[in-house]
Amino acid sequence: VVTLARHCHARGWAEATSGNFSVRAGSDRLLITASGVDKGQLNERDVVLVGLDLRPLGPGTPSAEAPLHAALYRSDQRIGAVLHTHSVASTVLSRRAAASGVLRLAGYEMAKAIAPVTGGAPPELCLPIFANDQDSVALSERISERLARSAAVAYLVEGHGLTTWGPDPERARRHTDALEFLLACELEAVRLGGPLAS
Ligand SMILES: [Zn+2]
């Protein structure tokens, strides 16, 4: 968890206290960054153990956005790590594309890092966008309902950030790296008068 948080902070995707990071700890528990900790100062004492029902299992207060992580782990036993970043690109593009409810990333070779294809063109990635909500339980319920009907690999919250996951911390981090690269490309493209594709 600490390594994931430091990785994202170092790249400018989790400035100050923003962002939160978790790893599954067995079938019914997760380890998550504590509430209100600067991601540039994080250490092992700032990681909190909670159940997937969010009951505390050790000292510390989990991130206020822990319900968003727990909902993903409950929805799919194969999910082993969840990264939530507040990058410039995810914040800006999620606002820009909010009206359509989805951000499409098309024509990027890097998409293969997230959705591998054998030969042929890179796939189009569709990231659902949800309206922001300070009630993270209510937000997690809206997200779970929509994700259950899609094959999304990540989602955006409007004006807020990106959430990505994977079967283990290494692959979840790789998904985040690839998606943040794609979002940075898309932001540059918009600056140059090009896509948003829709
Ligand atoms: Zn957040």
GROMACS .gro file of C-alpha atoms and ligand atoms in nm:
model
  199
    1VAL     CA    1   0.000   0.000   0.000
    2VAL     CA    2   0.279   0.241   0.093
    3THR     CA    3   0.466   0.162  -0.229
    4LEU     CA    4   0.154   0.227  -0.440
    5ALA     CA    5   0.087   0.558  -0.267
    6ARG     CA    6   0.449   0.675  -0.299
    7HIS     CA    7   0.455   0.572  -0.665
    8CYS     CA    8   0.148   0.781  -0.747
    9HIS     CA    9   0.251   1.078  -0.532
   10ALA     CA   10   0.592   1.088  -0.704
   11ARG     CA   11   0.414   1.122  -1.042
   12GLY     CA   12   0.185   1.406  -0.929
   13TRP     CA   13  -0.129   1.192  -0.922
   14ALA     CA   14  -0.187   1.212  -0.544
   15GLU     CA   15  -0.085   1.557  -0.424
   16ALA     CA   16  -0.119   1.655  -0.058
   17THR     CA   17  -0.378   1.432   0.117
   18SER     CA   18  -0.555   1.331  -0.205
   19GLY     CA   19  -0.586   0.981  -0.345
   20ASN     CA   20  -0.622   0.652  -0.161
   21PHE     CA   21  -0.474   0.308  -0.213
   22SER     CA   22  -0.564  -0.040  -0.095
   23VAL     CA   23  -0.466  -0.405  -0.120
   24ARG     CA   24  -0.685  -0.707  -0.044
   25ALA     CA   25  -0.580  -0.893   0.273
   26GLY     CA   26  -0.766  -1.224   0.237
   27SER     CA   27  -1.124  -1.292   0.135
   28ASP     CA   28  -1.291  -1.043   0.371
   29ARG     CA   29  -1.039  -0.773   0.462
   30LEU     CA   30  -0.841  -0.490   0.302
   31LEU     CA   31  -0.548  -0.269   0.391
   32ILE     CA   32  -0.604   0.096   0.298
   33THR     CA   33  -0.434   0.433   0.342
   34ALA     CA   34  -0.550   0.624   0.650
   35SER     CA   35  -0.768   0.932   0.629
   36GLY     CA   36  -0.604   1.270   0.578
   37VAL     CA   37  -0.243   1.158   0.536
   38ASP     CA   38  -0.011   1.345   0.299
   39LYS     CA   39   0.080   1.087   0.033
   40GLY     CA   40   0.434   1.226   0.017
   41GLN     CA   41   0.482   1.154   0.391
   42LEU     CA   42   0.304   0.819   0.413
   43ASN     CA   43   0.462   0.530   0.604
   44GLU     CA   44   0.355   0.185   0.729
   45ARG     CA   45   0.178   0.330   1.035
   46ASP     CA   46  -0.060   0.513   0.801
   47VAL     CA   47  -0.215   0.191   0.665
   48VAL     CA   48  -0.540   0.069   0.825
   49LEU     CA   49  -0.690  -0.284   0.829
   50VAL     CA   50  -1.069  -0.301   0.782
   51GLY     CA   51  -1.324  -0.565   0.686
   52LEU     CA   52  -1.495  -0.555   0.349
   53ASP     CA   53  -1.797  -0.439   0.553
   54LEU     CA   54  -1.567  -0.152   0.671
   55ARG     CA   55  -1.562  -0.257   1.036
   56PRO     CA   56  -1.227  -0.152   1.189
   57LEU     CA   57  -0.984  -0.438   1.260
   58GLY     CA   58  -0.695  -0.234   1.395
   59PRO     CA   59  -0.587   0.118   1.491
   60GLY     CA   60  -0.637   0.420   1.268
   61THR     CA   61  -0.913   0.578   1.062
   62PRO     CA   62  -0.945   0.457   0.703
   63SER     CA   63  -0.977   0.693   0.410
   64ALA     CA   64  -1.321   0.853   0.380
   65GLU     CA   65  -1.335   0.690   0.037
   66ALA     CA   66  -1.284   0.336   0.174
   67PRO     CA   67  -1.646   0.243   0.077
   68LEU     CA   68  -1.546   0.284  -0.291
   69HIS     CA   69  -1.262   0.035  -0.246
   70ALA     CA   70  -1.465  -0.214  -0.039
   71ALA     CA   71  -1.746  -0.217  -0.298
   72LEU     CA   72  -1.499  -0.323  -0.569
   73TYR     CA   73  -1.350  -0.605  -0.358
   74ARG     CA   74  -1.700  -0.727  -0.267
   75SER     CA   75  -1.809  -0.720  -0.632
   76ASP     CA   76  -1.526  -0.939  -0.762
   77GLN     CA   77  -1.309  -1.184  -0.565
   78ARG     CA   78  -1.041  -1.151  -0.835
   79ILE     CA   79  -0.970  -0.785  -0.751
   80GLY     CA   80  -0.654  -0.770  -0.541
   81ALA     CA   81  -0.566  -0.400  -0.536
   82VAL     CA   82  -0.738  -0.064  -0.600
   83LEU     CA   83  -0.571   0.269  -0.679
   84HIS     CA   84  -0.758   0.601  -0.670
   85THR     CA   85  -0.567   0.900  -0.811
   86HIS     CA   86  -0.643   1.274  -0.835
   87SER     CA   87  -0.433   1.362  -1.139
   88VAL     CA   88  -0.470   1.684  -1.338
   89ALA     CA   89  -0.573   1.491  -1.651
   90SER     CA   90  -0.841   1.279  -1.480
   91THR     CA   91  -0.978   1.584  -1.298
   92VAL     CA   92  -1.000   1.804  -1.607
   93LEU     CA   93  -1.119   1.542  -1.859
   94SER     CA   94  -1.384   1.397  -1.626
   95ARG     CA   95  -1.541   1.745  -1.609
   96ARG     CA   96  -1.512   1.801  -1.981
   97ALA     CA   97  -1.680   1.469  -2.073
   98ALA     CA   98  -1.926   1.454  -1.781
   99ALA     CA   99  -2.235   1.537  -1.988
  100SER     CA  100  -2.193   1.221  -2.198
  101GLY     CA  101  -2.135   1.002  -1.890
  102VAL     CA  102  -1.836   0.829  -2.049
  103LEU     CA  103  -1.485   0.914  -2.165
  104ARG     CA  104  -1.376   0.721  -2.473
  105LEU     CA  105  -1.005   0.671  -2.537
  106ALA     CA  106  -0.964   0.555  -2.895
  107GLY     CA  107  -0.667   0.505  -3.125
  108TYR     CA  108  -0.401   0.474  -2.856
  109GLU     CA  109  -0.153   0.184  -2.875
  110MET     CA  110  -0.111   0.205  -2.495
  111ALA     CA  111  -0.468   0.075  -2.454
  112LYS     CA  112  -0.322  -0.271  -2.512
  113ALA     CA  113  -0.151  -0.245  -2.173
  114ILE     CA  114  -0.495  -0.255  -2.013
  115ALA     CA  115  -0.700  -0.463  -2.257
  116PRO     CA  116  -0.454  -0.694  -2.434
  117VAL     CA  117  -0.543  -0.794  -2.789
  118THR     CA  118  -0.363  -1.046  -3.007
  119GLY     CA  119  -0.278  -0.850  -3.320
  120GLY     CA  120  -0.490  -0.581  -3.477
  121ALA     CA  121  -0.578  -0.231  -3.371
  122PRO     CA  122  -0.570  -0.119  -3.009
  123PRO     CA  123  -0.909  -0.141  -2.838
  124GLU     CA  124  -1.124   0.159  -2.751
  125LEU     CA  125  -1.149   0.208  -2.374
  126CYS     CA  126  -1.471   0.345  -2.227
  127LEU     CA  127  -1.441   0.495  -1.880
  128PRO     CA  128  -1.777   0.556  -1.710
  129ILE     CA  129  -1.804   0.898  -1.541
  130PHE     CA  130  -2.004   0.946  -1.221
  131ALA     CA  131  -2.121   1.273  -1.066
  132ASN     CA  132  -1.916   1.356  -0.757
  133ASP     CA  133  -2.074   1.299  -0.415
  134GLN     CA  134  -1.932   1.370  -0.067
  135ASP     CA  135  -2.134   1.069   0.057
  136SER     CA  136  -1.895   0.795  -0.051
  137VAL     CA  137  -2.137   0.516   0.049
  138ALA     CA  138  -2.409   0.654  -0.178
  139LEU     CA  139  -2.152   0.709  -0.453
  140SER     CA  140  -2.022   0.353  -0.419
  141GLU     CA  141  -2.377   0.216  -0.456
  142ARG     CA  142  -2.435   0.412  -0.778
  143ILE     CA  143  -2.099   0.298  -0.913
  144SER     CA  144  -2.153  -0.070  -0.824
  145GLU     CA  145  -2.492  -0.072  -0.993
  146ARG     CA  146  -2.353   0.060  -1.322
  147LEU     CA  147  -2.028  -0.141  -1.316
  148ALA     CA  148  -2.223  -0.465  -1.270
  149ARG     CA  149  -2.370  -0.403  -1.615
  150SER     CA  150  -2.039  -0.317  -1.787
  151ALA     CA  151  -1.693  -0.454  -1.845
  152ALA     CA  152  -1.522  -0.132  -1.732
  153VAL     CA  153  -1.156  -0.154  -1.635
  154ALA     CA  154  -1.165   0.178  -1.448
  155TYR     CA  155  -1.396   0.472  -1.382
  156LEU     CA  156  -1.385   0.848  -1.337
  157VAL     CA  157  -1.565   1.070  -1.086
  158GLU     CA  158  -1.639   1.418  -1.222
  159GLY     CA  159  -1.388   1.683  -1.120
  160HIS     CA  160  -1.237   1.432  -0.880
  161GLY     CA  161  -1.023   1.153  -1.024
  162LEU     CA  162  -0.962   0.804  -1.154
  163THR     CA  163  -1.014   0.465  -0.988
  164THR     CA  164  -0.837   0.158  -1.130
  165TRP     CA  165  -0.793  -0.197  -1.007
  166GLY     CA  166  -0.623  -0.524  -1.089
  167PRO     CA  167  -0.575  -0.880  -0.967
  168ASP     CA  168  -0.264  -0.787  -0.765
  169PRO     CA  169  -0.082  -0.466  -0.668
  170GLU     CA  170   0.167  -0.491  -0.956
  171ARG     CA  171  -0.096  -0.521  -1.228
  172ALA     CA  172  -0.325  -0.263  -1.067
  173ARG     CA  173  -0.034  -0.017  -1.063
  174ARG     CA  174   0.038  -0.096  -1.428
  175HIS     CA  175  -0.326  -0.023  -1.516
  176THR     CA  176  -0.301   0.311  -1.336
  177ASP     CA  177   0.026   0.398  -1.513
  178ALA     CA  178  -0.122   0.313  -1.854
  179LEU     CA  179  -0.451   0.496  -1.792
  180GLU     CA  180  -0.282   0.806  -1.655
  181PHE     CA  181  -0.059   0.805  -1.965
  182LEU     CA  182  -0.368   0.778  -2.187
  183LEU     CA  183  -0.549   1.055  -1.999
  184ALA     CA  184  -0.240   1.278  -2.026
  185CYS     CA  185  -0.233   1.211  -2.404
  186GLU     CA  186  -0.603   1.291  -2.432
  187LEU     CA  187  -0.560   1.615  -2.241
  188GLU     CA  188  -0.278   1.716  -2.477
  189ALA     CA  189  -0.496   1.622  -2.775
  190VAL     CA  190  -0.780   1.841  -2.645
  191ARG     CA  191  -0.535   2.130  -2.596
  192LEU     CA  192  -0.434   2.090  -2.961
  193GLY     CA  193  -0.799   2.099  -3.071
  194GLY     CA  194  -0.831   1.722  -3.122
  195PRO     CA  195  -1.034   1.442  -2.953
  196LEU     CA  196  -1.248   1.400  -2.714
  197ALA     CA  197  -1.373   1.113  -2.930
  198SER     CA  198  -1.735   1.022  -2.876
  199ZN      ZN  199  -1.077   1.093  -0.417
   0.00000   0.00000   0.00000
